[in-house]
Coordinates of C-alpha atoms in Angstrom, one line a residue:
R1 CA -37.6 -21.5 13.9
K2 CA -38.7 -18.1 12.8
P3 CA -36.3 -15.9 10.9
G4 CA -35.1 -12.6 12.1
R5 CA -34.0 -11.9 15.7
D6 CA -34.0 -15.6 16.5
A7 CA -30.8 -16.1 14.6
A8 CA -29.2 -13.3 16.6
E9 CA -30.4 -14.9 19.8
V10 CA -28.8 -18.2 18.8
K11 CA -25.5 -16.4 18.1
R12 CA -25.8 -14.6 21.4
M13 CA -26.3 -17.8 23.3
N14 CA -23.2 -19.4 21.7
L15 CA -20.7 -16.6 21.7
L16 CA -17.3 -17.2 23.2
H17 CA -16.4 -15.0 26.2
D18 CA -13.1 -14.2 27.9
S19 CA -11.3 -17.3 29.2
D20 CA -13.6 -19.7 27.3
E21 CA -12.3 -22.9 25.5
T22 CA -13.0 -23.1 21.8
P23 CA -14.7 -26.1 20.2
T24 CA -11.3 -27.2 18.9
G25 CA -9.7 -27.1 22.3
G26 CA -8.0 -23.7 22.1
H27 CA -8.1 -21.0 24.8
V28 CA -9.5 -17.5 24.2
A29 CA -8.3 -15.0 26.8
H30 CA -9.9 -11.9 25.2
I31 CA -12.8 -11.6 22.8
R32 CA -15.5 -9.0 22.3
G33 CA -18.1 -10.9 20.2
L34 CA -21.2 -9.4 21.9
E35 CA -20.1 -5.8 21.1
A36 CA -19.6 -6.7 17.4
L37 CA -23.0 -8.5 17.3
E38 CA -24.9 -5.6 18.8
K39 CA -23.2 -3.0 16.6
G40 CA -24.0 -5.0 13.5
I41 CA -27.6 -5.3 14.5
Q42 CA -27.7 -1.6 15.1
L43 CA -26.2 -0.6 11.8
S44 CA -28.3 -3.0 9.7
G45 CA -31.8 -2.4 11.1
Y46 CA -31.8 -6.2 11.6
D47 CA -35.0 -6.1 13.6
K48 CA -37.0 -3.7 11.3
P49 CA -39.8 -4.9 9.0
K50 CA -38.6 -5.7 5.5
P51 CA -40.4 -5.9 2.1
K52 CA -41.5 -9.2 0.6
N53 CA -38.7 -11.3 -0.9
V54 CA -36.1 -9.4 1.1
G55 CA -34.0 -11.3 3.6
R56 CA -31.3 -10.5 6.2
G57 CA -28.5 -12.9 7.1
L58 CA -26.1 -12.9 10.0
S59 CA -22.7 -14.5 10.2
F60 CA -19.7 -14.3 12.5
S61 CA -15.9 -14.8 12.4
E62 CA -13.3 -15.1 15.1
W63 CA -9.6 -15.0 14.3
S64 CA -6.6 -15.6 16.5
P65 CA -3.4 -15.3 14.4
S66 CA -0.7 -17.9 14.6
G67 CA 2.9 -17.1 15.4
G68 CA 5.9 -16.9 13.1
E69 CA 9.4 -15.6 12.7
G70 CA 10.4 -12.2 11.3
N71 CA 13.4 -9.9 11.0
V72 CA 13.7 -6.2 10.7
F73 CA 16.9 -4.2 10.5
V74 CA 17.3 -0.5 11.3
T75 CA 20.4 1.7 10.6
I76 CA 20.9 5.3 11.5
D77 CA 23.7 6.7 9.3
E78 CA 26.0 9.7 9.4
T79 CA 23.3 11.9 7.9
G80 CA 20.9 11.1 10.6
G81 CA 18.7 9.2 8.2
V82 CA 16.8 6.2 9.4
K83 CA 16.9 3.2 7.1
G84 CA 15.0 0.0 7.6
S85 CA 15.2 -3.4 5.8
S86 CA 13.5 -6.7 6.0
P87 CA 13.2 -9.9 3.9
V88 CA 9.4 -9.8 4.1
V89 CA 7.4 -9.6 0.9
D90 CA 4.3 -7.4 1.1
Q91 CA 1.5 -9.2 -0.7
G92 CA -0.7 -6.1 -0.5
G93 CA -1.8 -6.1 3.1
G94 CA 0.6 -3.2 4.0
V95 CA 3.2 -4.9 6.2
L96 CA 5.9 -2.6 4.9
T97 CA 3.9 0.4 6.0
V98 CA 3.4 -1.2 9.4
I99 CA 7.2 -1.7 9.8
V100 CA 8.0 2.0 9.1
E101 CA 5.2 3.3 11.3
V102 CA 6.2 1.1 14.2
V103 CA 9.9 2.0 13.8
G104 CA 9.0 5.6 13.4
G105 CA 6.8 5.5 16.5
E106 CA 9.7 4.2 18.6
L107 CA 12.3 6.6 17.2
K108 CA 9.9 9.6 17.0
V109 CA 10.6 10.0 13.3
P110 CA 7.8 10.4 10.7
A111 CA 7.2 7.2 8.8
D112 CA 7.6 8.9 5.5
R113 CA 11.2 9.9 6.4
I114 CA 12.2 6.2 6.9
Q115 CA 13.7 4.6 3.8
L116 CA 12.8 0.9 3.6
T117 CA 14.4 -1.7 1.4
Q118 CA 13.5 -5.3 0.9
L119 CA 16.2 -8.0 1.3
D120 CA 16.4 -11.4 -0.2
S121 CA 16.3 -14.6 1.8
T122 CA 20.1 -14.8 2.1
A123 CA 20.1 -11.9 4.6
V124 CA 18.8 -14.0 7.5
P125 CA 19.1 -17.7 8.6
S126 CA 15.3 -18.0 8.7
D127 CA 12.2 -15.9 8.1
G128 CA 8.6 -17.0 8.0
G129 CA 7.0 -14.6 5.6
V130 CA 3.4 -13.4 5.3
G131 CA 0.5 -15.7 5.9
G132 CA -2.4 -16.4 8.2
S133 CA -3.2 -12.8 9.0
R134 CA -0.1 -12.7 11.2
A135 CA 2.1 -10.1 9.4
T136 CA 1.4 -7.3 11.8
R137 CA 2.0 -9.6 14.7
V138 CA 5.3 -11.0 13.5
Y139 CA 6.9 -8.1 11.5
G140 CA 5.2 -5.4 13.6
N141 CA 6.8 -6.9 16.7
A142 CA 10.2 -7.3 14.9
A143 CA 10.0 -3.7 14.0
Y144 CA 9.1 -2.7 17.5
D145 CA 12.1 -4.7 18.8
A146 CA 14.4 -2.9 16.3
G147 CA 12.9 0.5 17.2
V148 CA 13.4 -0.1 20.9
R149 CA 17.0 -1.3 20.4
G150 CA 17.8 1.7 18.1
R151 CA 16.3 4.1 20.7
A152 CA 18.4 2.6 23.5
K153 CA 21.6 3.0 21.5
L154 CA 20.8 6.6 20.6
L155 CA 20.0 7.5 24.2
G156 CA 23.1 5.7 25.5
V157 CA 25.5 7.7 23.2
A158 CA 23.6 11.0 23.9
A159 CA 23.6 10.4 27.7
E160 CA 27.4 10.0 27.6
K161 CA 28.0 13.1 25.5
L162 CA 25.5 15.3 27.4
G163 CA 26.6 14.2 30.8
A164 CA 23.1 13.1 31.7
S165 CA 21.3 9.9 32.6
V166 CA 19.2 8.1 30.0
E167 CA 16.1 8.7 32.1
E168 CA 16.5 12.4 31.6
L169 CA 16.4 12.2 27.8
E170 CA 13.7 11.8 25.2
L171 CA 13.5 11.5 21.5
S172 CA 11.9 14.2 19.4
N173 CA 11.8 14.6 15.6
G174 CA 15.3 13.2 14.8
S175 CA 17.0 14.4 18.0
V176 CA 17.6 13.4 21.5
V177 CA 16.5 16.2 24.0
H178 CA 17.5 16.7 27.6
R179 CA 14.1 17.5 29.3
R180 CA 15.4 19.9 31.9
S181 CA 18.1 21.9 30.1
K182 CA 16.6 21.5 26.6
K183 CA 20.0 20.6 25.2
R184 CA 19.8 18.4 22.2
M185 CA 21.8 16.2 19.9
S186 CA 20.5 15.4 16.4
F187 CA 20.8 11.8 15.2
D188 CA 23.6 12.8 12.8
E189 CA 25.5 14.3 15.7
I190 CA 25.0 11.2 17.8
V191 CA 26.3 9.0 15.0
R192 CA 29.4 11.2 14.4
A193 CA 30.1 11.2 18.2
K194 CA 29.8 7.4 18.2
G195 CA 32.1 7.1 15.2
S196 CA 30.0 4.7 13.2
A197 CA 26.4 4.1 12.2
I198 CA 23.9 2.7 14.6
S199 CA 22.7 -0.6 13.4
V200 CA 20.3 -3.0 15.1
K201 CA 18.4 -6.1 14.3
G202 CA 14.8 -6.6 15.5
Y203 CA 13.6 -10.2 15.7
Y204 CA 10.4 -11.9 16.7
K205 CA 9.6 -15.6 16.9
S206 CA 6.6 -17.3 18.4
S207 CA 5.1 -20.7 17.6
E208 CA 2.1 -20.0 19.8
K209 CA -1.4 -19.2 18.5
A210 CA -2.6 -15.9 20.0
H211 CA -5.2 -16.1 22.7
D212 CA -6.7 -12.7 21.9
A213 CA -9.3 -12.8 19.1
S214 CA -10.5 -10.4 16.4
V215 CA -14.2 -10.6 15.8
S216 CA -16.4 -9.6 12.9
A217 CA -20.2 -9.7 12.8
Q218 CA -21.6 -9.3 9.3
I219 CA -25.2 -8.9 8.1
A220 CA -26.2 -9.1 4.4
E221 CA -29.5 -7.9 3.1
V222 CA -30.6 -9.3 -0.2
D223 CA -33.6 -9.2 -2.6
V224 CA -34.5 -12.5 -4.3
D225 CA -36.6 -12.5 -7.5
P226 CA -38.9 -15.5 -7.1
E227 CA -39.5 -15.7 -10.9
T228 CA -35.8 -15.9 -11.9
G229 CA -33.9 -16.6 -8.7
K230 CA -31.8 -13.5 -9.1
V231 CA -30.1 -12.3 -5.9
T232 CA -29.6 -8.6 -5.6
L233 CA -27.5 -7.3 -2.7
R234 CA -29.1 -4.3 -1.0
Q235 CA -26.5 -3.7 1.8
M236 CA -23.7 -5.3 3.7
I237 CA -22.7 -4.6 7.3
S238 CA -19.3 -5.4 8.8
A239 CA -18.8 -4.7 12.5
H240 CA -15.4 -5.4 14.0
A241 CA -14.2 -5.7 17.6
T242 CA -10.4 -5.6 17.4
G243 CA -7.2 -4.5 19.0
K244 CA -5.3 -1.2 18.5
V245 CA -5.5 0.0 14.9
I246 CA -2.0 1.0 13.7
N247 CA -3.0 2.5 10.4
P248 CA -6.8 3.4 10.1
L249 CA -6.8 3.8 6.3
M250 CA -5.0 0.6 5.7
H251 CA -7.2 -1.2 8.3
Q252 CA -10.3 0.0 6.6
G253 CA -8.9 -1.0 3.2
Q254 CA -8.5 -4.6 4.5
I255 CA -12.1 -4.6 5.7
E256 CA -13.5 -3.3 2.4
G257 CA -11.2 -5.5 0.3
G258 CA -12.1 -8.6 2.4
V259 CA -15.9 -7.9 2.0
V260 CA -15.6 -7.5 -1.8
F261 CA -13.4 -10.6 -2.0
G262 CA -16.0 -12.5 0.0
L263 CA -18.9 -11.3 -2.2
G264 CA -17.1 -12.7 -5.3
Y265 CA -16.7 -16.1 -3.5
A266 CA -20.4 -16.0 -2.5
L267 CA -22.1 -14.9 -5.7
T268 CA -20.1 -15.0 -8.9
E269 CA -16.7 -16.7 -8.9
E270 CA -16.7 -20.2 -10.1
V271 CA -14.1 -22.4 -11.9
L272 CA -15.9 -24.4 -14.5
F273 CA -14.5 -27.5 -16.4
D274 CA -15.2 -29.2 -19.6
G275 CA -13.9 -32.6 -19.1
G276 CA -10.4 -31.9 -17.8
R277 CA -10.2 -28.5 -19.3
V278 CA -10.8 -25.2 -17.4
T279 CA -13.3 -23.1 -19.3
T280 CA -13.3 -20.0 -17.1
T281 CA -10.0 -18.7 -18.4
N282 CA -10.5 -14.9 -18.3
F283 CA -12.3 -12.3 -16.3
G284 CA -15.2 -12.3 -18.8
E285 CA -16.0 -15.8 -17.7
F286 CA -14.6 -16.0 -14.2
K287 CA -16.6 -13.1 -12.8
I288 CA -15.0 -11.1 -10.0
P289 CA -17.1 -8.3 -8.5
N290 CA -16.7 -4.8 -10.0
I291 CA -17.9 -1.5 -8.8
A292 CA -21.5 -2.1 -10.0
D293 CA -21.8 -5.2 -7.9
I294 CA -20.9 -3.6 -4.6
P295 CA -23.8 -2.7 -2.4
R296 CA -24.0 0.0 0.2
L297 CA -21.4 -1.0 2.8
K298 CA -21.4 0.1 6.4
T299 CA -18.5 -0.7 8.7
A300 CA -17.7 -0.1 12.3
V301 CA -14.4 -0.7 14.1
M302 CA -14.4 -0.9 17.9
E303 CA -11.0 -0.7 19.7
N304 CA -12.7 -1.6 23.0
V305 CA -10.0 -2.3 25.6
P306 CA -7.3 -3.1 23.0
R307 CA -5.5 -6.4 23.6
G308 CA -3.6 -8.4 21.1
P309 CA -0.3 -10.1 20.2
G310 CA 0.9 -7.4 17.9
P311 CA 2.7 -4.2 18.7
Y312 CA 0.6 -1.8 20.8
N313 CA -1.9 -4.6 21.4
S314 CA -2.9 -4.9 17.7
L315 CA -4.8 -7.8 16.2
A316 CA -5.4 -9.4 12.9
I317 CA -7.8 -7.9 10.3
G318 CA -6.8 -9.4 6.9
E319 CA -9.0 -12.5 6.8
V320 CA -11.5 -11.5 9.5
A321 CA -13.6 -9.5 7.1
N322 CA -13.4 -12.1 4.3
V323 CA -14.4 -15.3 6.1
P324 CA -18.0 -14.7 7.1
V325 CA -19.3 -12.9 3.9
A326 CA -20.6 -16.0 2.0
A327 CA -22.4 -17.3 5.1
A328 CA -24.1 -14.0 5.6
V329 CA -25.3 -13.9 2.0
A330 CA -26.5 -17.5 2.1
N331 CA -28.4 -16.9 5.3
A332 CA -30.0 -13.8 3.8
V333 CA -31.1 -15.7 0.7
A334 CA -32.7 -18.4 2.9
D335 CA -34.4 -15.7 4.9
A336 CA -35.7 -14.0 1.7
C337 CA -37.1 -17.0 -0.2
G338 CA -37.0 -20.1 2.2
V339 CA -34.5 -22.2 0.2
R340 CA -31.0 -22.8 1.4
I341 CA -28.1 -23.0 -1.1
T342 CA -25.2 -25.0 0.2
D343 CA -22.7 -24.8 -2.6
L344 CA -21.1 -21.7 -3.9
P345 CA -21.5 -19.5 -5.8
I346 CA -25.1 -18.7 -5.1
T347 CA -26.3 -18.2 -8.6
A348 CA -29.8 -17.3 -10.0
E349 CA -29.9 -20.8 -11.6
K350 CA -29.4 -22.5 -8.3
V351 CA -31.9 -20.4 -6.5
Y352 CA -34.4 -20.9 -9.3
Q353 CA -34.0 -24.6 -9.3
A354 CA -34.3 -24.8 -5.6
L355 CA -37.5 -22.7 -5.6
K356 CA -38.9 -24.8 -8.5
A357 CA -38.2 -28.1 -6.6
R358 CA -39.7 -26.7 -3.4
Y359 CA -43.0 -25.8 -5.0
A360 CA -43.2 -28.7 -7.5

């Protein structure tokens, strides 16, 4: 098989489509693999001629998040302030930001005006926690449920006090407004009229794996020095077909972080042993990528016909950008020099030895 476009054609022939069954027996209702593939090819110049010893490698990931159980509490107090709380621990993916943005979206309050506190595990009977790229699905939906319940209570009290039906009212910047008369009640006025704080619990639980899939198509371009086996990354492409993006900055951070994480796995990170003793005990020996190791990175995010199990048809992103990186780099190395490295990391020593064995 010739390198180049042929690899893309193989992917194209084997892509999952809507309503397909996966090789493991799952069901995919919604997936946009072809769009991601074509965008990756476009951004990378995949079909263009390349210099000697330069290779391009293509890889693909598909991710349908599992279910889980999550709790989010919302209280609107006598000052009109909105306070949220949840036992979830944010490991860095931004689930706490998702919670306040979703609650704020439902209550029409800016997210930065919502005070969020973290509870311990005694606050609820059960809570699943973060894992498997499902935090937005689980806690985003719990936050959505809390926001909807809080909105319903606000509108119910305001409707009674304003002598209007709930359907005539809307929320706007910390108040409930009667559309026709423009009469309004602020959140603090509503709480005082009720006589106590408005407190709701949002809850989400699902054991079902999602049937809507995030997709990433990645293309790595590398230069391999045939004299030393050194692999130099020239560029990385990461094209994503996903659901609704709730926070673009955070979403982009997950993509870039996932790619860099994957590059360390692909090229530099290795736990070494001397007998039973680990010898790579610090970051001078266990080499994670730093800024000098990161190539030019191009990304594209396509929210084509958003569908997903999270709030507002959102989908997973956390591991989607991480999973295919090493495969893209390995395929690019094979394209550049004709040898395939099958154990990670792909070091200069391994490439050199493989080239030496090939031409021995």
